[in-house]
Coordinates of C-alpha atoms and ligand atoms in Angstrom, one line a residue:
X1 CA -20.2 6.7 32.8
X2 CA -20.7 7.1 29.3
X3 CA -20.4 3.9 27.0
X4 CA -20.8 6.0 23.7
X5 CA -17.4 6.3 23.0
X6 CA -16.0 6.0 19.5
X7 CA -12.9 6.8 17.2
X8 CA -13.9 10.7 17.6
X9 CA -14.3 10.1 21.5
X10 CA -12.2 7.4 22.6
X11 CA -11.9 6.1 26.2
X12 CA -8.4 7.1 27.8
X13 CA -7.0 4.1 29.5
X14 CA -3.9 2.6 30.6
X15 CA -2.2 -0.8 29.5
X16 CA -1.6 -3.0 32.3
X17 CA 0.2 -6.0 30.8
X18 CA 2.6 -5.5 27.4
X19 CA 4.9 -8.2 26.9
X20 CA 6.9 -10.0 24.1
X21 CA 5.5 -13.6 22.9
X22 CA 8.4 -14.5 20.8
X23 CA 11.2 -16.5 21.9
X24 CA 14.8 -15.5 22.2
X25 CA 16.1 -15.1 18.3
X26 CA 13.2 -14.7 16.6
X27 CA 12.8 -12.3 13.4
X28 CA 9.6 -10.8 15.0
X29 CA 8.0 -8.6 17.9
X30 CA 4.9 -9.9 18.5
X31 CA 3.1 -8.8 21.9
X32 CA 0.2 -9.5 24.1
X33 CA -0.8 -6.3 25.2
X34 CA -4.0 -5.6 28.0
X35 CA -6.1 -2.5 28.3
X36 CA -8.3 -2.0 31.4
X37 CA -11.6 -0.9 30.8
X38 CA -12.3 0.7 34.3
X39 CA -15.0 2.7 34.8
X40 CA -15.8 2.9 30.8
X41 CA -19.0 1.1 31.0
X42 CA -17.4 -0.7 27.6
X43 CA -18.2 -4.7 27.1
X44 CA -17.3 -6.7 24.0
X45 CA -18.2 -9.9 23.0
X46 CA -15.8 -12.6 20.9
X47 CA -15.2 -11.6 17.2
X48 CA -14.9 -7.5 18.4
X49 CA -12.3 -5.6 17.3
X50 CA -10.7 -2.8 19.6
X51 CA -10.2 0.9 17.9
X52 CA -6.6 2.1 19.7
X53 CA -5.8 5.7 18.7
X54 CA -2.6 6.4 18.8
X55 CA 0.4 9.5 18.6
X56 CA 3.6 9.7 16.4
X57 CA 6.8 9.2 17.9
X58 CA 8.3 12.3 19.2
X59 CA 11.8 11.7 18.1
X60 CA 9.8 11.8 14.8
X61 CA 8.0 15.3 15.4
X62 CA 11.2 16.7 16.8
X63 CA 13.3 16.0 13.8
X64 CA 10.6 18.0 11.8
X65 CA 10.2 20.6 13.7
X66 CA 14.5 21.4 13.2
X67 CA 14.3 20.4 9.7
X68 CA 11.4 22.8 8.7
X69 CA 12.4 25.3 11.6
X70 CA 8.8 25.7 12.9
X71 CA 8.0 27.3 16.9
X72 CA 7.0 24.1 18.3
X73 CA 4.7 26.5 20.7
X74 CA 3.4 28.3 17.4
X75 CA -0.9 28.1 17.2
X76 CA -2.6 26.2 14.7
X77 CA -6.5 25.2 14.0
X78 CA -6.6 21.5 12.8
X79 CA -9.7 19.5 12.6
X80 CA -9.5 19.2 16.6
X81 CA -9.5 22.9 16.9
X82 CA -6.9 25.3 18.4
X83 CA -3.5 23.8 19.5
X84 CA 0.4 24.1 19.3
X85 CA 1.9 22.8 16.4
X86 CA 3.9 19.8 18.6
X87 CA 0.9 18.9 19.6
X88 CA -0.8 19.2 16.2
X89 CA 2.2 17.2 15.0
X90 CA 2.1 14.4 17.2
X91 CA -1.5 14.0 17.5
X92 CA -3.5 14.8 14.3
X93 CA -1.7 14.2 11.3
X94 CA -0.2 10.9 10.2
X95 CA 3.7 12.4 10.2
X96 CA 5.3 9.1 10.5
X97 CA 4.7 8.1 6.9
X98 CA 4.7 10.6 3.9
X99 CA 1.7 10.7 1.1
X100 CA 1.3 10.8 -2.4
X101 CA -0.2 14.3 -2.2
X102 CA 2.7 15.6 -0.1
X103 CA 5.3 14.4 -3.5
X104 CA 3.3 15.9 -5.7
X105 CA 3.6 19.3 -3.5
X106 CA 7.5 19.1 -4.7
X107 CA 6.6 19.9 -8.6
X108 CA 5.8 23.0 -7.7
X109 CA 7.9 23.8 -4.7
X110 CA 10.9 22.0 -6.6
X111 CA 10.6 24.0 -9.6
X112 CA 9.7 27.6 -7.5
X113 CA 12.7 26.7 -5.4
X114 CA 15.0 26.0 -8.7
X115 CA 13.6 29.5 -10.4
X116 CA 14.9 31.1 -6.5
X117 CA 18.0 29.9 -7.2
X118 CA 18.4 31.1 -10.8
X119 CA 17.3 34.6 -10.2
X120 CA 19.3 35.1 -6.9
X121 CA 22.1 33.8 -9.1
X122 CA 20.9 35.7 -12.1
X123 CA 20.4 38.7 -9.8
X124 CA 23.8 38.7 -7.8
X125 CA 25.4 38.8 -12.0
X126 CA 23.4 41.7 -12.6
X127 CA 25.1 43.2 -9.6
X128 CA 28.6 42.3 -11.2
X129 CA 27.6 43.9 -14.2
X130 CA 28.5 40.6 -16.1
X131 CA 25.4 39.4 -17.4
X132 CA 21.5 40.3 -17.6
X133 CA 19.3 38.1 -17.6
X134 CA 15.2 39.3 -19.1
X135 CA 12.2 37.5 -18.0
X136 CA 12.5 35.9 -21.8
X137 CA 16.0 35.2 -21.7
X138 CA 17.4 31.7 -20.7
X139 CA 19.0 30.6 -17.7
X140 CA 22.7 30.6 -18.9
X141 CA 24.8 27.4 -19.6
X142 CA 26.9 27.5 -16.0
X143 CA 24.0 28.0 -14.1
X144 CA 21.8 24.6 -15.6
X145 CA 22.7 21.6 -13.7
X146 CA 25.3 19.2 -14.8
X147 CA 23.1 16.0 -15.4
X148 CA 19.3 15.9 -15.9
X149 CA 19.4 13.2 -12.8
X150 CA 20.7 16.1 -10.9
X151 CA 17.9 18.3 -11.7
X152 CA 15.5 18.2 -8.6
X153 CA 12.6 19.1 -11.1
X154 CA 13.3 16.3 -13.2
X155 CA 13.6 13.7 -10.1
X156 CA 10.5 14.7 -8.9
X157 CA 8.8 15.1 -12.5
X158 CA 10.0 11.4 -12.4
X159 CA 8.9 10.4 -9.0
X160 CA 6.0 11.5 -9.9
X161 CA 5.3 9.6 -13.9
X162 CA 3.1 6.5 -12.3
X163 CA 1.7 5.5 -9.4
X164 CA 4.1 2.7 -8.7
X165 CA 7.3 5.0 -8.9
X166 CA 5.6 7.3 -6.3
X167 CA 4.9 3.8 -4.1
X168 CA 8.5 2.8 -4.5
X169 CA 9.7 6.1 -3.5
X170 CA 7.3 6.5 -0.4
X171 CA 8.3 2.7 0.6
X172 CA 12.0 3.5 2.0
X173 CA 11.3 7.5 2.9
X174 CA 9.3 9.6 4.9
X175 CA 8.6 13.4 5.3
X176 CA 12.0 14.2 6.8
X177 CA 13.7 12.1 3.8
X178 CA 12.2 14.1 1.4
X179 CA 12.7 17.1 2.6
X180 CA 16.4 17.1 3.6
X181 CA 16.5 15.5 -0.1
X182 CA 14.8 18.0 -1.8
X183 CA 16.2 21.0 0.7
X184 CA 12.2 22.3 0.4
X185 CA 10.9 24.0 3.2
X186 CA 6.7 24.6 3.6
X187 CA 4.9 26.7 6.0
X188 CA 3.1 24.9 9.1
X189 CA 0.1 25.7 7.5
X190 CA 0.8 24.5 4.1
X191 CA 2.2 21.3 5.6
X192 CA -1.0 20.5 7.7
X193 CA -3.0 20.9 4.9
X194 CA -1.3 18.4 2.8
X195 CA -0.3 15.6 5.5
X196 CA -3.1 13.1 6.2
X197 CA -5.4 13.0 9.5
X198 CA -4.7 10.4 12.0
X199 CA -6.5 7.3 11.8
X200 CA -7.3 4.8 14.9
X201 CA -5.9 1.3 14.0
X202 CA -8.6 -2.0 14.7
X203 CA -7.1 -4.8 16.5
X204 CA -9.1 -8.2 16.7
X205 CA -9.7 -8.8 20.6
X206 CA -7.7 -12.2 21.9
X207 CA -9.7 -12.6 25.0
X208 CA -13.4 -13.3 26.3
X209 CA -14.8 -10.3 28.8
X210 CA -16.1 -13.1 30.2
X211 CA -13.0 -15.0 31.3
X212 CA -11.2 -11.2 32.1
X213 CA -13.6 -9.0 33.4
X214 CA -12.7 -5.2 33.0
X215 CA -9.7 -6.1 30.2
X216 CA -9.4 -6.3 27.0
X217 CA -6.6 -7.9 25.5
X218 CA -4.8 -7.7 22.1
X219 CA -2.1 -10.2 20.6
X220 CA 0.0 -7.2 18.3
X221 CA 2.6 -7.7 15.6
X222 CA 5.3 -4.8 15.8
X223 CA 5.7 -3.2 12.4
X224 CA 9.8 -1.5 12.5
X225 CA 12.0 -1.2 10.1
X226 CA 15.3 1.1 9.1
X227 CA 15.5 3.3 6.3
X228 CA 18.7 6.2 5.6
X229 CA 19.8 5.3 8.8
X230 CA 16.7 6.1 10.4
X231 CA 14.3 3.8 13.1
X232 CA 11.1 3.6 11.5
X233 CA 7.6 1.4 11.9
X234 CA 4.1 1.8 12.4
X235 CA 2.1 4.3 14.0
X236 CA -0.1 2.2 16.6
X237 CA 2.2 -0.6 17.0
X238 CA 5.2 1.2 17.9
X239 CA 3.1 3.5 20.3
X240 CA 1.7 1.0 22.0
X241 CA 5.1 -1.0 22.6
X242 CA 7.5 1.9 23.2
X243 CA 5.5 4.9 24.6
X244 CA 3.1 4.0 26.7
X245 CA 5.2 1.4 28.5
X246 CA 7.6 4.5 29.1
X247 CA 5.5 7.3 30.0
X248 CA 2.7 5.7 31.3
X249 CA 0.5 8.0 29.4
X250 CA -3.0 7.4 28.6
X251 CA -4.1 5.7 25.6
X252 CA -7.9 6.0 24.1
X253 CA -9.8 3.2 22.7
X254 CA -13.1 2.3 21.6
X255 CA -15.0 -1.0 20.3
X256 CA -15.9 -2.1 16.7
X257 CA -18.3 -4.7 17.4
X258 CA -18.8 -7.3 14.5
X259 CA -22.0 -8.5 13.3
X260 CA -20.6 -11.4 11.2
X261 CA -17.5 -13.2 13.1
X262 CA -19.3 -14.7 15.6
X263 CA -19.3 -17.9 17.3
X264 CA -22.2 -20.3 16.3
X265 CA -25.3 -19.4 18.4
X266 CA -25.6 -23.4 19.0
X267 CA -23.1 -24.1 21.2
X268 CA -22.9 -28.0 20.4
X269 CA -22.0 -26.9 16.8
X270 CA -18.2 -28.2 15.8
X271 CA -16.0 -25.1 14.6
X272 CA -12.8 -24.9 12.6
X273 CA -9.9 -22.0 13.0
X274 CA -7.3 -21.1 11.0
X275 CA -5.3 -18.3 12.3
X276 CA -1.6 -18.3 11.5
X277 CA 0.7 -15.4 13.3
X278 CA -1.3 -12.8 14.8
X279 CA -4.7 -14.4 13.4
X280 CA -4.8 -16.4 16.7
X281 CA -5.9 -13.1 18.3
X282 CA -9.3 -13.8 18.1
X283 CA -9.1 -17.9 18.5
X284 CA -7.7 -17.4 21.9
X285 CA -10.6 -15.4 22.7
X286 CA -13.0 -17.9 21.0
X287 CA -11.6 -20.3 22.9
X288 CA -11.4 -18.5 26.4
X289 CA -15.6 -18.1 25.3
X290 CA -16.3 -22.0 24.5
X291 CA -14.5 -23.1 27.3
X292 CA -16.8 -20.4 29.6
X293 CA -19.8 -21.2 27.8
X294 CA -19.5 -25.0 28.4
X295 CA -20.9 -26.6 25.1
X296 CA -20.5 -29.9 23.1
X297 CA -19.1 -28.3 20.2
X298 CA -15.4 -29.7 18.9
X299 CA -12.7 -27.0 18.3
X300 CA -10.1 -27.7 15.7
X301 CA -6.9 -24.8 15.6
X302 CA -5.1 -24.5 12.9
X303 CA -2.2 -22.3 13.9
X304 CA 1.2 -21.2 12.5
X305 CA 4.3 -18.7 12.0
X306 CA 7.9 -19.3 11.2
X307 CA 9.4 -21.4 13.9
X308 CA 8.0 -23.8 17.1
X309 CA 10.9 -22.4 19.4
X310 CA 10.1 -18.6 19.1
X311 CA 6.3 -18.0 17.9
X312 CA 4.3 -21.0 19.6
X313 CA 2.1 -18.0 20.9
X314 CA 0.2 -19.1 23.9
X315 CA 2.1 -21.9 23.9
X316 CA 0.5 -22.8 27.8
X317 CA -2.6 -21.9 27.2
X318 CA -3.1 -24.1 24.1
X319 CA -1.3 -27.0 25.8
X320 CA -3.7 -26.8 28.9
X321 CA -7.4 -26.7 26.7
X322 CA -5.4 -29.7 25.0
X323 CA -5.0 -31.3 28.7
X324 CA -8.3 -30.8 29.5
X325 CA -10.6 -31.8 26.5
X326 CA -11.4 -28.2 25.3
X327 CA -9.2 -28.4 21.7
X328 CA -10.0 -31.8 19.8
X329 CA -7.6 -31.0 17.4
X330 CA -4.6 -28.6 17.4
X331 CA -2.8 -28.4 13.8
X332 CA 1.0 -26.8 13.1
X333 CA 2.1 -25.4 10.3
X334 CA 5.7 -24.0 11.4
X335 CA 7.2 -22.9 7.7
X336 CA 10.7 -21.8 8.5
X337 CA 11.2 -24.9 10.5
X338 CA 12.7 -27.1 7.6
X339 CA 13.5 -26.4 3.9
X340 CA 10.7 -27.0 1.8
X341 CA 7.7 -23.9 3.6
X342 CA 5.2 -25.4 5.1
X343 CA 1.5 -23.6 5.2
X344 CA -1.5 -23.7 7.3
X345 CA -3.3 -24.3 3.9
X346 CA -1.1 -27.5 3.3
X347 CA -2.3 -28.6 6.6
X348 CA -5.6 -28.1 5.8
X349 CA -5.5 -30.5 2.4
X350 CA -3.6 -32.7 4.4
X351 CA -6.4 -33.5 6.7
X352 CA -9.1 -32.4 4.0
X353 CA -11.2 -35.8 4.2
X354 CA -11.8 -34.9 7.9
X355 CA -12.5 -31.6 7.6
X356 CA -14.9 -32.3 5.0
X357 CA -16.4 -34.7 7.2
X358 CA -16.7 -31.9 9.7
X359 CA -18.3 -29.3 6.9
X360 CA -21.0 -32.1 5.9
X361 CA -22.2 -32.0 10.1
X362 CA -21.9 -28.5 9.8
X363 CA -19.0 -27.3 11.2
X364 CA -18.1 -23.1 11.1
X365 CA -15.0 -22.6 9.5
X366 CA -13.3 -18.9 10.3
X367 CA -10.0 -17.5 9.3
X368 CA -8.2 -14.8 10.2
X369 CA -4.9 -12.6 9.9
X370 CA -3.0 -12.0 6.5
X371 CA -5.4 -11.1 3.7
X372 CA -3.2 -10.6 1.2
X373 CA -2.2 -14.3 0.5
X374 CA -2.6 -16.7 3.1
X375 CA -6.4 -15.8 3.3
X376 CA -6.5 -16.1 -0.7
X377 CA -4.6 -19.5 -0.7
X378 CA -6.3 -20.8 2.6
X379 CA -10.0 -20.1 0.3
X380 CA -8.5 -22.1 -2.7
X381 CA -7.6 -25.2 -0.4
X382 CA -10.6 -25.0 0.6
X383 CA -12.3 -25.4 -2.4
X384 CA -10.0 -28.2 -3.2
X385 CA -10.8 -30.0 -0.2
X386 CA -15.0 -29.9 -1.9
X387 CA -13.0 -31.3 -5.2
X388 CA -11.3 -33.7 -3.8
X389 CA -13.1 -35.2 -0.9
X390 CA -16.7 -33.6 -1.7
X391 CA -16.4 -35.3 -5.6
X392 CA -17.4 -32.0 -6.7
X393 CA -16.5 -30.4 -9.9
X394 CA -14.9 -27.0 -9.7
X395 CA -17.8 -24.7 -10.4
X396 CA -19.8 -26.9 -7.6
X397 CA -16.9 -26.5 -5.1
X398 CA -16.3 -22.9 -5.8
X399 CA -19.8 -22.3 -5.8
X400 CA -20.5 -24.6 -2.2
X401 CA -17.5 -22.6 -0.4
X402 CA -18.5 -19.2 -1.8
X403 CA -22.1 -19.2 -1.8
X404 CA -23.4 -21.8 0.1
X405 CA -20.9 -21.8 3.3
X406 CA -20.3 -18.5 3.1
X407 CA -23.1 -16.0 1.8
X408 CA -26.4 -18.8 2.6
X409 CA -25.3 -20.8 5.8
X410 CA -22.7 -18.1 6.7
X411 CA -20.1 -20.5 8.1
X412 CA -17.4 -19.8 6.1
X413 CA -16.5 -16.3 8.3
X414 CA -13.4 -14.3 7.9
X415 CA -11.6 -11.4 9.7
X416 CA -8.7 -10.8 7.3
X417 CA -6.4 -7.6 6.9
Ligands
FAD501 C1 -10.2 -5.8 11.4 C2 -8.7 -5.7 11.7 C3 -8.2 -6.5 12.6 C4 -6.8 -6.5 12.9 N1 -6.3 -7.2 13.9 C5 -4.9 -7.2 14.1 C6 -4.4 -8.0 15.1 O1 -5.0 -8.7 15.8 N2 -3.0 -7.9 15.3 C7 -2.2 -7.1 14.5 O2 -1.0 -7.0 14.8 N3 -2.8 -6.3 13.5 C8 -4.1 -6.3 13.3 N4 -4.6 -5.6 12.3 C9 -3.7 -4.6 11.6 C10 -3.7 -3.3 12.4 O3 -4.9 -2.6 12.3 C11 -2.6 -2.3 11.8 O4 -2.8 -2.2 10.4 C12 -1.2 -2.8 12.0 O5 -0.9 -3.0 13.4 C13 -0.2 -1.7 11.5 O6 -0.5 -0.5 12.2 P1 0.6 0.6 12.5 O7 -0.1 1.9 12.8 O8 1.6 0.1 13.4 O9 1.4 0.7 11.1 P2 1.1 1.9 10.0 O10 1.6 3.1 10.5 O11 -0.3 1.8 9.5 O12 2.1 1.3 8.9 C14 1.8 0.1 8.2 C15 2.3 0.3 6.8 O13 3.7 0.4 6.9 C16 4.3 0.1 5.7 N5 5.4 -0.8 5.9 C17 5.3 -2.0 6.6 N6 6.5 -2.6 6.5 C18 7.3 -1.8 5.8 C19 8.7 -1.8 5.5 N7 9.5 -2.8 5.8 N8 9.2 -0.8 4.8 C20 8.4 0.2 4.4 N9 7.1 0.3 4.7 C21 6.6 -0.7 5.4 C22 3.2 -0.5 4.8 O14 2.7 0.4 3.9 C23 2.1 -0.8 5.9 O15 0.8 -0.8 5.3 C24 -6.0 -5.6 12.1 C25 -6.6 -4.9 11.1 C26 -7.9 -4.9 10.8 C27 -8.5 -4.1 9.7
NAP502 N1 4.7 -9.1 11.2 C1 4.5 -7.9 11.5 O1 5.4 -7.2 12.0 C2 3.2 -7.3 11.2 C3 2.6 -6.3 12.0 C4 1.4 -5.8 11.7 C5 0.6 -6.3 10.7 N2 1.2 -7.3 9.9 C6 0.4 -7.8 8.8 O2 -0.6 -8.6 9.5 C7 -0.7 -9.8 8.8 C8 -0.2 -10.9 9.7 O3 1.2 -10.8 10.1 P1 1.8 -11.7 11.2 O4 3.1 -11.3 11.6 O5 0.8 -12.0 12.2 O6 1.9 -13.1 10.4 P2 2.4 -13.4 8.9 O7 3.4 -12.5 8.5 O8 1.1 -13.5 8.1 O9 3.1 -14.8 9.1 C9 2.4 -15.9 9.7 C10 2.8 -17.2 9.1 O10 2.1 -17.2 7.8 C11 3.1 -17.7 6.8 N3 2.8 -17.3 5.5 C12 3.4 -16.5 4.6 N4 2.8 -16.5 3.4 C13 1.7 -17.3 3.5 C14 0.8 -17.8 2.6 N5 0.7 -17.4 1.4 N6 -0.1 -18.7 3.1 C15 -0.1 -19.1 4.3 N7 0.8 -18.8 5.2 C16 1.7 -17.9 4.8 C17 4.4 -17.1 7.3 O11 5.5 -17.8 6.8 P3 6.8 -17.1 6.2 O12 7.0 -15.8 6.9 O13 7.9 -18.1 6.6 O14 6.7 -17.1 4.7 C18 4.3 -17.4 8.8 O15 4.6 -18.7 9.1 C19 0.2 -9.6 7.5 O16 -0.7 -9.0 6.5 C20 1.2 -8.7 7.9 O17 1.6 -7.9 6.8 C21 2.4 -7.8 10.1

C-alpha cells in the first residue's frame, strides 16, 4: 500500500472513537477523536501533526443551492475536474464561511442589480407614457431610495471602505447572509470562481504510534457558533463531530511530520510542557512516548482551561503517570475557577526559581496551543523567570530565551496556532 499520501491524496479512513472530554455544564466541546490507519502504510512519531480534509455541511450547501436556484445535478469543472455542482459545493470550495473577494463581487453586482431595477421601472413608465427616461437623464426623485443607508450600493461601497469593516461584516455572516441581504444572485460559474478552495486543517497528534499501534488520535476543540438565527462553526471540526459520527462516511487524512517539536534525543534529559486547553494534544502523546521509551528524564505538565470539574482532559490518564512515577510535577492553572483569572503563565513565575533550576541542567521547554496570547504571555514569563531568578538584565534574558534556548540549543520548541 502506498504511504505517499498527502493533502492532494489523502488516505480515506474511518474514526473509531469520538467522544466529548468536557464535563456536564461546560462552555466548551472539546473531543478526543481516533482515526485508524489500516492498511495505509502511515506511521508518525510524537510532535506530528495529522492533515484531516474535510466537507461542508450539507444543510449549508442545501440552503445555497434554493437561495441561488442552481440544478444541484448541473456539471461543473473545478480544480478536481468534472463533477455536479453539490458535489462541487460540498467538497471543493470553502462555502461555510464567506471571503473578502466574494463582498467585493457586490459593488458591481449591487450597483448592476440597482441600474435593473431603475430601467425596468424606468421602462414600465415609458410604457404608461408618463415619463422617459434617456441614457443621460436621471433616475427620477420617487424612484432613488429613501435613506442613503437604504441604498444597497452605498452599504456595500461601505462594507467595503477598510479592511476591518469588511472583517466585521464577514465575522457574524456567511454567503447565504449576504445574499438573501443583498437579494443578488451569481451564476454557478461566477460563484466558484470567486469562493475559496478547500483547505485540510493540521491537528497536533495526542498519542504515541507506539503505545496505539494502527491509530492516530487527536484531542479537537469544536468551533460553533449562531449567527441570524443560523447554526454555524468550523469546517473540520464540525465534520468531524457531526458527520462522520452519522454517516459513517470516510474521512481522508495525511501526516505533517515536524522536524522541530521533538522530544530530546537523550532520553535522561528533564523536559517542561505547557499546554493549556487543547495544547495538551501533543503532551499526552509525549508522554504516552517517555513512558514507552523508559528514560530518566523528569516531566513537568503545565496544564489548564476554565474549570477542574469540566475540562480536566485526561483527567485518568494524568492521575495514573502521577501514580506511577512518570509525571514529577503536574501544575494547574484552572482560570474560571475563582474571581481573580488565573494563567498557566502565572504558574510558571510562581514556581520560576525551579524551573530555572531545571533550564540551567538543561531542561526542553515546549508550548503549545493558543498563539495569539497565551503563547506571547507564556514567552514574556519566561523571560522574567531569566530576570528574576537568572539575575539577568532584560536584554540578557530576552536574548538567553530567544537566541540561546531557542535558535542555538533549540530547547525552547513551540507548536502554536
Ligand atoms: C500545527 C497546528 C496544530 C493544531 N492543532 C490543533 C489541535 O490539536 N486541536 C485543535 O482543536 N485545533 C488545532 N489546530 C487548529 C485547527 O487546525 C483548526 O484551525 C481549528 O480546528 C478550526 O478549524 P475549523 O475548520 O473547524 O474552523 P474554520 O472553518 O477554519 O473556522 C475557524 C474560523 O472561524 C472563525 N470564528 C471562530 N469563532 C467564531 C465566532 N464565534 N464567530 C464568527 N467567526 C468565528 C474565525 O475566523 C476562525 O479563524 C491546529 C492548527 C495548527 C496550524
Ligand atoms: N475553543 C474552541 O472552540 C476552539 C476550537 C478550535 C481552535 N481554537 C483555537 O485554538 C486555540 C486553543 O483553544 P482551546 O479551546 O484549546 O483553549 P483556549 O481557548 O486557549 O483556553 C485554554 C485556557 O487558556 C486560558 N487563556 C485565555 N487567555 C490566555 C492567555 N492570554 N494566557 C494564558 N492562558 C489564557 C483560557 O482562559 P479563559 O477562557 O478563562 O480566559 C483557558 O483557561 C485558541 O487559539 C482558540 O482560538 C479554539
Amino acid at each position: 500500500m502506498s504511504d505517499n499520501w498527502s493533502a492532494k491524496n489523502p488516505y480515506m479512513t474511518r474514526i473509531t472513537e469520538n467522544y466529548i472530554l468536557n464535563g456536564e455544564g461546560s462552555r466548551k466541546e472539546t473531543r478526543h477523536i481516533v482515526f485508524e490507519l489500516g492498511d495505509s502504510g502511515l506511521d508518525y512519531k510524537v510532535g506530528d501533526a495529522l492533515g484531516v480534509v474535510a466537507e461542508n455541511p450539507p444543510h449549508i450547501v442545501e440552503e445555497l443551492l434554493s437561495v441561488q436556484g442552481w440544478d444541484r445535478d448541473a456539471s461543473v469543472t473545478t480544480h478536481n475536474g468534472e463533477r455536479t455542482l453539490y458535489d462541487a459545493l460540498k467538497k471543493d470550495f470553502e462555502v461555510h464561511m464567506a471571503n473578502k473577494k466574494f463582498v467585493q463581487s457586490l459593488a458591481e453586482k449591487v450597483v448592476s442589480s440597482g441600474m435593473n431595477i431603475s430601467m425596468s421601472m424606468v421602462s414600465r413608465s415609458r410604457n404608461n407614457s408618463t415619463w422617459v427616461a434617456s441614457s443621460e437623464e436621471k433616475t427620477p426623485p420617487s424612484l432613488l431610495p429613501s435613506s442613503p443607508s437604504d441604498d444597497p450600493a452605498s452599504k456595500v461601497e461601505a462594507i467595503n471602505a477598510d479592511t476591518k469593516a469588511v472583517e466585521d461584516y464577514l465575522w457574524t455572516r456567511d454567503y447565504i447572509d449576504i445574499m438573501r441581504e443583498f437579494d443578488v444572485k451569481y451564476s454557478p460559474e461566477e460563484f466558484l470562481e470567486l469562493a475559496d478552495r478547500l483547505k485540510p486543517r493540521l491537528y497536533s497528534i495526542a498519542s504515541s504510534h507506539d503505545a496505539h499501534p494502527g491509530f492516530v488520535e487527536l484531542t479537537v476543540g469544536i468551533v460553533r457558533f449562531e449567527y441570524n438565527g443560523r447554526a454555524r462553526g468550523g469546517l473540520c471540526t464540525q465534520f468531524m463531530a457531526d458527520e462522520i459520527d452519522m454517516s459513517g462516511a470516510p474521512i481522508g487524512v495525511f501526516m505533517s511530520p515536524t522536524k522541530s517539536f521533538i522530544l530530546p534525543e537523550d532520553k535522561d534529559t528533564d523536559i517542561i510542557m505547557v499546554g493549556p486547553g487543547t495544547g495538551i494534544a501533543p503532551f499526552r502523546a509525549f508522554m504516552e512516548q517517555r513512558v514507552h521509551d523508559g528514560g530518566t528524564g523528569k516531566n513537568w505538565l503545565f496544564f489548564g482551561d476554565q474549570s477542574e470539574k469540566t475540562e480536566f482532559y485526561y483527567k485518568d490518564e494524568i492521575e495514573s503517570w502521577i501514580d506511577e512515577g512518570h509525571l514529577y510535577r503536574f501544575t494547574t492553572a484552572w482560570s474560571r475557577d475563582q474571581e481573580e483569572k488565573i494563567y498557566v503563565q502565572h504558574r510558571l513565575k510562581e514556581h520560576g526559581a525551579e524551573i530555572w533550576e531545571w533550564f540551567e541542567r538543561g531542561a526542553y521547554f515546549y508550548i503549545c496551543g493558543d498563539k495569539q496570547y497565551m503563547a506571547k504571555d507564556v514567552h514574556r514569563a519566561l523571560i522574567q523567570i531569566a530576570i528574576d531568578h537568572g539575575g539577568m538584565s532584560e536584554e540578557d534574558a530576552t536574548h538567553f530565551i530567544e537566541k540561546t534556548m531557542m535558535r542555538e540549543e533549540k530547547r525552547y520548541l513551540r507548536d502554536v496556532y
